[in-house]
Amino acid sequence: MEHRTKRDLALMNLVNDFETRFENGKIEYLGEKTYLQLIEYYDGEKQWDKALDVVELALEQYRYRSDFYILKARLLLNSGKLEQTINALNDAEVVAPGEFEVLILKARALSLLAKHTEALEILSSIKTRVMSSDLSELLICESYIYETMKDYEMMYEVLKKSLHINPKNDEALERMLLCTELSRKYEESITFLERLLNQEPYSYMAWYNLGHAYNYLGEYEKAINAIEYSFLINDQFENGYIDCAELCFQEKLYERSYNIFEEANVMFGPESDYIVNMARCQFQLGNIKLSKHLLSKSIKYDPYNDDAYFTLGECYASEENWYSAINAFHKAVSLDERCEEYYFGLAKAYVKVENYTKATVNFNKATKSGPEQSNYWSEYAMFLLKLGLYNEALCILDEAEDYTFGADLLYCRAITMMFLKERKAGLSILEEALAEDISQHTLLFEMSPELEVDVEITSMIRYFSSELGETK
């Protein structure tokens, strides 16, 4: 860890020194290694214009080094400047005719220009005369071409061939993850990856891919364990930590999720987002005091982290400290005005302090920002019902139908119709709601406790409960 910190500090000093000299026009001779370090840094930061400035300086000194022409072409390709990429590759071919990487990059650039036949012809012309290690790379390039053609079947097949040649090729495995999602070949991918792992059990990317395939198929325990192997094998693989921790959180394994986020924070932090996620885990575990402490730390590292303020608002709400919750939710909204969840938190908090005007405003903003979330509409409707605004609630439920569907909305509509003295219509809708999701039937009693002794309604609930039991 100390070695990495010293290395990173040395790199930042190099970058800062270069930028100062570049701005002042005082760039003198730099070594080849220094140029490569600077290009790699800017490329990693996706600052491709700066990386290209460095390449141009390098080419002034190293006019006949094909490496720098290839780097220039790669950077132009990454930044989407395709015609310039082709020009740079033509220059590279003058210096290094027949260079494998030059031809590979040209094929990729041509495919992005929709010249698929020409791109495939380039690869076909060299396929029979390359070494096996280069053939693996060539097949990866071919996968990019098939991706642009939207031929995901062929994309999958050439990536399988690439990995048969070199099971350790991380780029091929990264491409395979994308391809599996595009082609929906999750079950086939699991079979392939399990065979690959029998051959290469320490392939962290293969474990990561396997975890994602299991996750898609709903086998969450297997998914968590597979993704966990990815970062146990490669402790620098940040995506493995994040995805595993988030999946644990989704499955309510809050302590395990906390431990992984904490480990990631030690490895890659301190990082405000990691600490917020740790706080969310502690909140779910009921450790509100510790959650608030972690959120305070998170905000110190990043005072503009809207998620930290929202989670803090949830902590205050759980303590029924409503005005502090409102202040925290307002801060979250001020940092991100597009997040419907923040308005929803505000709306519920304003209900608790009986500021119904502001509650209405924020329910409205929540449903407008996240119209596909049925619970925002149902909560809004229930709020109006509690105020006795039955027709207004019905209007909200009518509007919700344009955007979303949910059993909660059906229950709200059923009780609304009953409040409007249209019992027959209400019972018909209730029947539909019970068939859709009987577990939410308590919404009825939350809105109208007297319905718990309504013989007709209780018999309907018993009937659907028994039907559900039989299907199980």
Short mmCIF file of C-alpha atoms in Angstrom, two decimals:
data_model
loop_
_atom_site.label_atom_id
_atom_site.label_comp_id
_atom_site.label_asym_id
_atom_site.label_seq_id
_atom_site.Cartn_x
_atom_site.Cartn_y
_atom_site.Cartn_z
CA MET A 1 0.00 0.00 0.00
CA GLU A 2 2.83 2.38 0.92
CA HIS A 3 4.68 1.47 -2.27
CA ARG A 4 1.59 2.21 -4.37
CA THR A 5 1.08 5.56 -2.63
CA LYS A 6 4.68 6.58 -3.35
CA ARG A 7 4.31 5.45 -6.96
CA ASP A 8 1.06 7.42 -7.41
CA LEU A 9 2.62 10.49 -5.83
CA ALA A 10 5.60 10.27 -8.17
CA LEU A 11 3.26 9.99 -11.17
CA MET A 12 1.20 13.01 -10.09
CA ASN A 13 4.39 15.03 -9.62
CA LEU A 14 5.45 14.03 -13.13
CA VAL A 15 2.05 15.04 -14.58
CA ASN A 16 1.98 18.38 -12.72
CA ASP A 17 5.53 19.20 -13.78
CA PHE A 18 4.75 18.35 -17.41
CA GLU A 19 1.57 20.45 -17.46
CA THR A 20 3.38 23.46 -16.00
CA ARG A 21 6.17 23.19 -18.58
CA PHE A 22 3.69 22.58 -21.41
CA GLU A 23 1.63 25.67 -20.54
CA ASN A 24 4.79 27.77 -20.41
CA GLY A 25 6.13 26.32 -23.67
CA LYS A 26 9.23 24.95 -21.95
CA ILE A 27 9.09 21.28 -22.92
CA GLU A 28 12.60 20.02 -23.52
CA TYR A 29 13.83 16.50 -24.24
CA LEU A 30 11.86 13.79 -22.44
CA GLY A 31 12.72 10.13 -22.26
CA GLU A 32 10.62 7.53 -24.05
CA LYS A 33 9.50 6.01 -20.73
CA THR A 34 8.31 9.41 -19.49
CA TYR A 35 6.22 9.96 -22.61
CA LEU A 36 4.66 6.52 -22.22
CA GLN A 37 3.84 7.18 -18.55
CA LEU A 38 2.15 10.48 -19.40
CA ILE A 39 0.16 8.97 -22.29
CA GLU A 40 -0.97 6.05 -20.12
CA TYR A 41 -2.08 8.45 -17.36
CA TYR A 42 -4.13 10.71 -19.66
CA ASP A 43 -5.60 7.72 -21.50
CA GLY A 44 -6.68 6.20 -18.17
CA GLU A 45 -8.32 9.50 -17.22
CA LYS A 46 -10.00 9.66 -20.66
CA GLN A 47 -8.25 12.98 -21.30
CA TRP A 48 -7.52 11.99 -24.87
CA ASP A 49 -6.75 15.48 -26.18
CA LYS A 50 -3.99 15.84 -23.60
CA ALA A 51 -2.73 12.34 -24.39
CA LEU A 52 -2.61 13.29 -28.08
CA ASP A 53 -0.60 16.44 -27.25
CA VAL A 54 1.95 14.21 -25.54
CA VAL A 55 2.05 11.80 -28.51
CA GLU A 56 2.71 14.69 -30.92
CA LEU A 57 5.63 15.83 -28.76
CA ALA A 58 6.95 12.27 -28.64
CA LEU A 59 6.74 11.96 -32.44
CA GLU A 60 8.82 15.10 -32.84
CA GLN A 61 11.61 13.32 -30.97
CA TYR A 62 10.96 9.74 -32.05
CA ARG A 63 9.91 10.21 -35.67
CA TYR A 64 10.48 6.59 -36.66
CA ARG A 65 9.03 4.81 -33.64
CA SER A 66 5.94 2.90 -34.75
CA ASP A 67 4.81 2.57 -31.10
CA PHE A 68 3.92 6.25 -30.92
CA TYR A 69 2.05 6.19 -34.24
CA ILE A 70 0.05 3.22 -32.98
CA LEU A 71 -0.65 5.01 -29.68
CA LYS A 72 -1.82 8.05 -31.62
CA ALA A 73 -4.18 5.92 -33.70
CA ARG A 74 -5.51 4.15 -30.62
CA LEU A 75 -6.21 7.46 -28.86
CA LEU A 76 -7.94 8.87 -31.93
CA LEU A 77 -10.03 5.71 -32.14
CA ASN A 78 -10.99 5.97 -28.45
CA SER A 79 -12.06 9.58 -28.93
CA GLY A 80 -14.18 8.69 -31.98
CA LYS A 81 -12.08 10.53 -34.56
CA LEU A 82 -12.25 7.75 -37.13
CA GLU A 83 -11.00 9.47 -40.30
CA GLN A 84 -8.02 10.84 -38.36
CA THR A 85 -7.44 7.33 -37.01
CA ILE A 86 -7.16 5.97 -40.56
CA ASN A 87 -4.72 8.77 -41.48
CA ALA A 88 -2.55 8.02 -38.43
CA LEU A 89 -2.53 4.32 -39.30
CA ASN A 90 -1.49 5.11 -42.89
CA ASP A 91 1.46 7.04 -41.42
CA ALA A 92 2.25 4.07 -39.17
CA GLU A 93 2.24 1.70 -42.14
CA VAL A 94 4.94 3.81 -43.81
CA VAL A 95 7.17 3.35 -40.74
CA ALA A 96 6.16 -0.27 -40.03
CA PRO A 97 4.55 -1.93 -43.08
CA GLY A 98 2.55 -5.04 -42.25
CA GLU A 99 2.66 -4.38 -38.48
CA PHE A 100 0.03 -6.60 -36.84
CA GLU A 101 -1.35 -3.97 -34.44
CA VAL A 102 -1.63 -1.39 -37.21
CA LEU A 103 -3.80 -3.76 -39.28
CA ILE A 104 -5.92 -4.67 -36.25
CA LEU A 105 -6.63 -1.02 -35.45
CA LYS A 106 -7.40 -0.27 -39.07
CA ALA A 107 -9.95 -3.09 -39.16
CA ARG A 108 -11.64 -1.71 -36.03
CA ALA A 109 -11.72 1.85 -37.41
CA LEU A 110 -13.17 0.65 -40.72
CA SER A 111 -15.87 -1.33 -38.93
CA LEU A 112 -16.91 1.78 -37.01
CA LEU A 113 -17.14 3.56 -40.35
CA ALA A 114 -19.58 0.77 -41.36
CA LYS A 115 -17.03 -0.69 -43.81
CA HIS A 116 -17.52 -4.16 -42.37
CA THR A 117 -16.54 -6.18 -45.44
CA GLU A 118 -13.28 -4.28 -45.83
CA ALA A 119 -12.52 -4.71 -42.13
CA LEU A 120 -13.14 -8.47 -42.21
CA GLU A 121 -11.02 -8.81 -45.36
CA ILE A 122 -8.04 -7.26 -43.56
CA LEU A 123 -8.35 -9.78 -40.73
CA SER A 124 -8.88 -12.67 -43.14
CA SER A 125 -5.72 -11.74 -45.03
CA ILE A 126 -3.52 -12.13 -41.95
CA LYS A 127 -5.40 -14.82 -40.00
CA THR A 128 -3.43 -17.74 -41.45
CA ARG A 129 0.02 -16.24 -40.85
CA VAL A 130 -0.13 -14.98 -37.28
CA MET A 131 1.10 -16.70 -34.14
CA SER A 132 -1.50 -18.18 -31.75
CA SER A 133 -1.09 -15.33 -29.24
CA ASP A 134 -1.76 -12.80 -32.02
CA LEU A 135 -4.66 -14.89 -33.31
CA SER A 136 -6.38 -14.48 -29.93
CA GLU A 137 -6.09 -10.69 -30.32
CA LEU A 138 -7.27 -10.85 -33.91
CA LEU A 139 -10.40 -12.71 -32.85
CA ILE A 140 -11.10 -10.04 -30.24
CA CYS A 141 -10.87 -7.44 -33.00
CA GLU A 142 -13.26 -9.56 -35.06
CA SER A 143 -15.69 -9.47 -32.12
CA TYR A 144 -15.76 -5.66 -32.29
CA ILE A 145 -16.67 -5.85 -35.98
CA TYR A 146 -19.51 -8.30 -35.34
CA GLU A 147 -20.70 -6.07 -32.49
CA THR A 148 -21.02 -3.09 -34.85
CA MET A 149 -22.87 -5.40 -37.24
CA LYS A 150 -25.16 -6.45 -34.35
CA ASP A 151 -24.30 -10.08 -35.13
CA TYR A 152 -24.05 -11.15 -31.49
CA GLU A 153 -24.07 -14.86 -32.35
CA MET A 154 -20.82 -14.53 -34.32
CA MET A 155 -19.43 -12.14 -31.71
CA TYR A 156 -19.95 -14.84 -29.08
CA GLU A 157 -18.38 -17.56 -31.23
CA VAL A 158 -15.18 -15.67 -32.06
CA LEU A 159 -14.71 -14.71 -28.40
CA LYS A 160 -15.03 -18.37 -27.42
CA LYS A 161 -12.32 -19.19 -29.99
CA SER A 162 -10.12 -16.41 -28.62
CA LEU A 163 -10.44 -17.80 -25.09
CA HIS A 164 -9.77 -21.37 -26.24
CA ILE A 165 -6.45 -20.07 -27.55
CA ASN A 166 -5.69 -17.88 -24.52
CA PRO A 167 -7.92 -18.51 -21.48
CA LYS A 168 -6.07 -15.75 -19.58
CA ASN A 169 -7.01 -12.98 -22.00
CA ASP A 170 -8.82 -10.45 -19.80
CA GLU A 171 -9.98 -8.30 -22.71
CA ALA A 172 -11.65 -11.32 -24.30
CA LEU A 173 -13.38 -12.06 -21.00
CA GLU A 174 -14.51 -8.44 -20.64
CA ARG A 175 -15.90 -8.62 -24.17
CA MET A 176 -17.56 -11.95 -23.35
CA LEU A 177 -19.39 -10.32 -20.43
CA LEU A 178 -20.84 -7.70 -22.78
CA CYS A 179 -21.59 -10.27 -25.46
CA THR A 180 -23.42 -12.55 -23.02
CA GLU A 181 -25.71 -9.65 -22.12
CA LEU A 182 -26.29 -8.71 -25.76
CA SER A 183 -26.93 -12.28 -26.92
CA ARG A 184 -28.73 -13.43 -23.73
CA LYS A 185 -26.59 -16.58 -23.75
CA TYR A 186 -26.48 -16.83 -19.96
CA GLU A 187 -26.93 -20.59 -19.56
CA GLU A 188 -24.53 -21.34 -22.40
CA SER A 189 -22.06 -18.88 -20.90
CA ILE A 190 -22.18 -20.63 -17.51
CA THR A 191 -21.30 -23.97 -19.13
CA PHE A 192 -18.45 -22.39 -21.09
CA LEU A 193 -17.05 -20.47 -18.11
CA GLU A 194 -17.15 -23.49 -15.80
CA ARG A 195 -15.06 -25.43 -18.33
CA LEU A 196 -12.70 -22.48 -18.65
CA LEU A 197 -12.29 -22.30 -14.87
CA ASN A 198 -11.48 -26.00 -14.71
CA GLN A 199 -8.58 -25.11 -17.00
CA GLU A 200 -7.71 -21.74 -15.40
CA PRO A 201 -9.13 -21.68 -11.83
CA TYR A 202 -7.41 -18.37 -11.00
CA SER A 203 -8.98 -16.34 -13.80
CA TYR A 204 -10.60 -13.51 -11.84
CA MET A 205 -12.49 -12.21 -14.89
CA ALA A 206 -13.95 -15.65 -15.60
CA TRP A 207 -15.28 -15.81 -12.03
CA TYR A 208 -16.67 -12.29 -12.41
CA ASN A 209 -18.45 -13.21 -15.66
CA LEU A 210 -19.79 -16.40 -14.10
CA GLY A 211 -21.21 -14.40 -11.20
CA HIS A 212 -23.05 -12.05 -13.54
CA ALA A 213 -24.51 -14.95 -15.50
CA TYR A 214 -25.78 -16.57 -12.27
CA ASN A 215 -27.19 -13.20 -11.18
CA TYR A 216 -29.21 -12.84 -14.37
CA LEU A 217 -30.69 -16.31 -13.87
CA GLY A 218 -31.67 -15.43 -10.28
CA GLU A 219 -29.14 -17.75 -8.61
CA TYR A 220 -27.99 -15.03 -6.25
CA GLU A 221 -26.02 -17.09 -3.73
CA LYS A 222 -23.94 -18.63 -6.53
CA ALA A 223 -23.55 -15.17 -8.07
CA ILE A 224 -22.25 -13.65 -4.84
CA ASN A 225 -19.76 -16.44 -4.27
CA ALA A 226 -18.47 -16.35 -7.85
CA ILE A 227 -18.01 -12.58 -7.90
CA GLU A 228 -16.32 -12.76 -4.49
CA TYR A 229 -13.71 -15.10 -5.97
CA SER A 230 -12.87 -12.40 -8.53
CA PHE A 231 -11.52 -9.96 -5.98
CA LEU A 232 -10.09 -12.64 -3.70
CA ILE A 233 -7.92 -13.68 -6.66
CA ASN A 234 -7.18 -10.10 -7.75
CA ASP A 235 -7.37 -7.72 -4.79
CA GLN A 236 -7.01 -4.73 -7.18
CA PHE A 237 -10.21 -5.58 -9.05
CA GLU A 238 -12.48 -2.81 -7.81
CA ASN A 239 -15.57 -3.78 -9.84
CA GLY A 240 -15.58 -7.16 -8.12
CA TYR A 241 -15.85 -5.56 -4.67
CA ILE A 242 -18.59 -3.15 -5.76
CA ASP A 243 -20.79 -5.67 -7.57
CA CYS A 244 -20.47 -8.31 -4.85
CA ALA A 245 -21.26 -5.82 -2.07
CA GLU A 246 -24.26 -4.42 -3.94
CA LEU A 247 -25.61 -7.90 -4.61
CA CYS A 248 -25.20 -8.79 -0.92
CA PHE A 249 -27.14 -5.62 -0.05
CA GLN A 250 -29.88 -6.55 -2.52
CA GLU A 251 -30.16 -9.96 -0.85
CA LYS A 252 -30.32 -8.33 2.62
CA LEU A 253 -26.90 -9.72 3.59
CA TYR A 254 -26.12 -6.36 5.16
CA GLU A 255 -23.23 -7.40 7.38
CA ARG A 256 -21.45 -9.16 4.53
CA SER A 257 -22.10 -6.18 2.27
CA TYR A 258 -20.70 -3.83 4.92
CA ASN A 259 -17.52 -5.89 5.29
CA ILE A 260 -16.87 -5.86 1.53
CA PHE A 261 -17.50 -2.12 1.20
CA GLU A 262 -15.21 -1.55 4.18
CA GLU A 263 -12.48 -3.67 2.59
CA ALA A 264 -12.85 -1.76 -0.69
CA ASN A 265 -12.63 1.54 1.19
CA VAL A 266 -9.35 0.46 2.77
CA MET A 267 -8.02 -0.77 -0.56
CA PHE A 268 -9.12 2.09 -2.82
CA GLY A 269 -10.23 4.89 -0.50
CA PRO A 270 -11.02 6.62 1.65
CA GLU A 271 -13.92 7.19 -0.71
CA SER A 272 -17.16 9.00 0.14
CA ASP A 273 -19.38 6.62 -1.86
CA TYR A 274 -17.97 3.54 -0.14
CA ILE A 275 -18.59 5.08 3.27
CA VAL A 276 -22.17 5.97 2.32
CA ASN A 277 -22.77 2.36 1.35
CA MET A 278 -21.28 1.23 4.66
CA ALA A 279 -23.70 3.60 6.40
CA ARG A 280 -26.63 2.20 4.41
CA CYS A 281 -25.73 -1.29 5.62
CA GLN A 282 -25.59 -0.15 9.23
CA PHE A 283 -28.91 1.64 8.80
CA GLN A 284 -30.52 -1.60 7.64
CA LEU A 285 -28.94 -3.42 10.59
CA GLY A 286 -30.58 -0.90 12.92
CA ASN A 287 -27.32 0.74 13.99
CA ILE A 288 -28.53 4.30 13.40
CA LYS A 289 -25.88 6.00 15.54
CA LEU A 290 -23.04 4.27 13.66
CA SER A 291 -24.74 5.01 10.35
CA LYS A 292 -24.90 8.73 11.16
CA HIS A 293 -21.25 8.69 12.24
CA LEU A 294 -20.21 7.14 8.93
CA LEU A 295 -22.31 9.64 6.98
CA SER A 296 -20.62 12.50 8.79
CA LYS A 297 -17.25 11.08 7.68
CA SER A 298 -18.53 10.66 4.14
CA ILE A 299 -19.67 14.29 3.95
CA LYS A 300 -16.25 15.45 5.21
CA TYR A 301 -14.62 13.68 2.27
CA ASP A 302 -17.23 14.93 -0.20
CA PRO A 303 -19.61 17.70 0.94
CA TYR A 304 -21.47 17.40 -2.39
CA ASN A 305 -22.48 13.76 -2.00
CA ASP A 306 -26.27 13.93 -2.33
CA ASP A 307 -26.72 10.25 -1.44
CA ALA A 308 -25.00 10.87 1.90
CA TYR A 309 -27.50 13.60 2.81
CA PHE A 310 -30.44 11.47 1.68
CA THR A 311 -29.30 8.53 3.82
CA LEU A 312 -28.79 10.92 6.73
CA GLY A 313 -32.39 12.06 6.21
CA GLU A 314 -33.52 8.45 6.41
CA CYS A 315 -31.63 8.07 9.70
CA TYR A 316 -33.37 11.11 11.18
CA ALA A 317 -36.73 9.87 9.88
CA SER A 318 -36.21 6.51 11.61
CA GLU A 319 -35.69 8.45 14.85
CA GLU A 320 -38.81 10.55 14.09
CA ASN A 321 -36.63 13.64 14.07
CA TRP A 322 -38.69 15.02 11.21
CA TYR A 323 -37.33 18.55 10.89
CA SER A 324 -33.73 17.31 10.77
CA ALA A 325 -34.85 14.76 8.18
CA ILE A 326 -36.46 17.52 6.11
CA ASN A 327 -33.27 19.59 6.23
CA ALA A 328 -31.17 16.61 5.10
CA PHE A 329 -33.58 15.73 2.27
CA HIS A 330 -33.59 19.37 1.13
CA LYS A 331 -29.80 19.31 0.98
CA ALA A 332 -29.93 16.14 -1.13
CA VAL A 333 -32.44 17.78 -3.49
CA SER A 334 -30.28 20.90 -3.81
CA LEU A 335 -27.41 18.69 -4.99
CA ASP A 336 -29.51 16.58 -7.38
CA GLU A 337 -32.87 17.99 -8.45
CA ARG A 338 -33.64 14.99 -10.69
CA CYS A 339 -33.82 12.25 -8.07
CA GLU A 340 -37.41 11.24 -7.38
CA GLU A 341 -36.45 9.34 -4.23
CA TYR A 342 -35.38 12.58 -2.53
CA TYR A 343 -38.72 14.27 -3.22
CA PHE A 344 -40.51 11.17 -1.96
CA GLY A 345 -38.55 11.32 1.30
CA LEU A 346 -39.46 14.99 1.67
CA ALA A 347 -43.13 14.33 0.96
CA LYS A 348 -43.40 11.66 3.66
CA ALA A 349 -41.55 13.82 6.18
CA TYR A 350 -43.84 16.79 5.51
CA VAL A 351 -46.86 14.51 6.07
CA LYS A 352 -45.46 13.70 9.52
CA VAL A 353 -45.21 17.39 10.47
CA GLU A 354 -48.67 17.99 8.97
CA ASN A 355 -47.46 20.42 6.33
CA TYR A 356 -49.81 19.02 3.73
CA THR A 357 -49.21 21.73 1.13
CA LYS A 358 -45.50 20.96 0.92
CA ALA A 359 -46.22 17.23 1.11
CA THR A 360 -48.47 17.58 -1.96
CA VAL A 361 -45.83 19.56 -3.84
CA ASN A 362 -43.19 16.91 -3.19
CA PHE A 363 -45.44 13.93 -3.92
CA ASN A 364 -46.18 15.61 -7.22
CA LYS A 365 -42.47 16.11 -7.96
CA ALA A 366 -41.70 12.49 -7.03
CA THR A 367 -44.36 11.09 -9.37
CA LYS A 368 -43.26 13.41 -12.18
CA SER A 369 -39.57 12.52 -11.77
CA GLY A 370 -40.13 8.78 -11.33
CA PRO A 371 -43.51 7.99 -12.92
CA GLU A 372 -42.67 4.31 -13.36
CA GLN A 373 -42.48 3.77 -9.56
CA SER A 374 -45.95 2.57 -8.50
CA ASN A 375 -45.29 3.12 -4.78
CA TYR A 376 -44.89 6.89 -5.29
CA TRP A 377 -48.38 7.06 -6.82
CA SER A 378 -49.97 4.76 -4.23
CA GLU A 379 -48.46 6.69 -1.32
CA TYR A 380 -49.66 9.93 -2.91
CA ALA A 381 -53.16 8.50 -3.34
CA MET A 382 -53.27 7.16 0.24
CA PHE A 383 -52.19 10.57 1.52
CA LEU A 384 -55.11 12.18 -0.32
CA LEU A 385 -57.53 9.51 0.91
CA LYS A 386 -56.52 10.18 4.52
CA LEU A 387 -57.39 13.82 3.92
CA GLY A 388 -60.80 12.77 2.58
CA LEU A 389 -59.95 13.95 -0.94
CA TYR A 390 -61.43 10.90 -2.67
CA ASN A 391 -61.98 12.36 -6.13
CA GLU A 392 -58.48 13.86 -6.13
CA ALA A 393 -57.05 10.46 -5.19
CA LEU A 394 -58.95 8.87 -8.07
CA CYS A 395 -57.48 11.43 -10.47
CA ILE A 396 -53.98 10.55 -9.27
CA LEU A 397 -54.67 6.84 -9.76
CA ASP A 398 -56.02 7.52 -13.26
CA GLU A 399 -52.86 9.44 -14.10
CA ALA A 400 -50.67 6.66 -12.69
CA GLU A 401 -52.17 4.18 -15.17
CA ASP A 402 -50.47 6.08 -18.01
CA TYR A 403 -47.03 5.25 -16.57
CA THR A 404 -47.04 2.16 -14.40
CA PHE A 405 -48.91 -0.77 -12.90
CA GLY A 406 -48.89 -2.42 -9.50
CA ALA A 407 -51.04 -4.30 -7.03
CA ASP A 408 -50.63 -1.39 -4.61
CA LEU A 409 -52.42 0.87 -7.12
CA LEU A 410 -55.25 -1.65 -7.46
CA TYR A 411 -55.75 -1.78 -3.69
CA CYS A 412 -55.79 2.03 -3.58
CA ARG A 413 -58.34 2.15 -6.37
CA ALA A 414 -60.51 -0.48 -4.65
CA ILE A 415 -60.63 1.42 -1.36
CA THR A 416 -61.17 4.73 -3.21
CA MET A 417 -64.22 3.31 -4.97
CA MET A 418 -65.59 2.10 -1.63
CA PHE A 419 -65.07 5.55 -0.10
CA LEU A 420 -66.97 6.94 -3.10
CA LYS A 421 -69.88 4.57 -2.24
CA GLU A 422 -69.24 2.38 -5.29
CA ARG A 423 -68.79 -0.86 -3.36
CA LYS A 424 -69.52 -3.24 -6.26
CA ALA A 425 -66.82 -1.64 -8.44
CA GLY A 426 -64.48 -1.58 -5.44
CA LEU A 427 -64.95 -5.30 -4.76
CA SER A 428 -64.34 -6.13 -8.42
CA ILE A 429 -61.05 -4.21 -8.37
CA LEU A 430 -60.16 -5.78 -5.02
CA GLU A 431 -60.55 -9.23 -6.56
CA GLU A 432 -58.06 -8.24 -9.28
CA ALA A 433 -55.64 -6.86 -6.65
CA LEU A 434 -55.81 -10.03 -4.52
CA ALA A 435 -55.12 -12.18 -7.57
CA GLU A 436 -52.16 -9.97 -8.49
CA ASP A 437 -50.48 -9.87 -5.05
CA ILE A 438 -52.30 -10.93 -1.91
CA SER A 439 -49.37 -9.98 0.32
CA GLN A 440 -50.26 -6.28 -0.03
CA HIS A 441 -53.87 -6.64 1.13
CA THR A 442 -53.07 -4.96 4.47
CA LEU A 443 -53.11 -1.65 2.56
CA LEU A 444 -56.90 -1.93 2.78
CA PHE A 445 -56.89 -2.05 6.56
CA GLU A 446 -54.28 0.67 6.81
CA MET A 447 -56.69 2.99 4.98
CA SER A 448 -59.91 1.68 6.50
CA PRO A 449 -59.45 -0.44 9.67
CA GLU A 450 -63.19 -1.22 9.87
CA LEU A 451 -62.84 -3.39 6.76
CA GLU A 452 -61.07 -6.01 8.90
CA VAL A 453 -64.50 -7.08 10.15
CA ASP A 454 -66.20 -6.81 6.74
CA VAL A 455 -67.45 -10.38 6.15
CA GLU A 456 -67.44 -10.20 2.34
CA ILE A 457 -63.91 -8.78 2.16
CA THR A 458 -62.42 -11.15 4.74
CA SER A 459 -63.94 -14.14 2.93
CA MET A 460 -62.40 -12.93 -0.35
CA ILE A 461 -59.01 -12.69 1.35
CA ARG A 462 -59.37 -16.19 2.83
CA TYR A 463 -60.35 -17.58 -0.57
CA PHE A 464 -57.33 -16.10 -2.37
CA SER A 465 -55.04 -17.12 0.51
CA SER A 466 -56.16 -20.75 0.14
CA GLU A 467 -55.82 -20.57 -3.64
CA LEU A 468 -52.27 -19.26 -3.25
CA GLY A 469 -51.49 -22.02 -0.78
CA GLU A 470 -52.68 -24.66 -3.26
CA THR A 471 -50.52 -23.28 -6.07
CA LYS A 472 -47.51 -23.36 -3.81
#
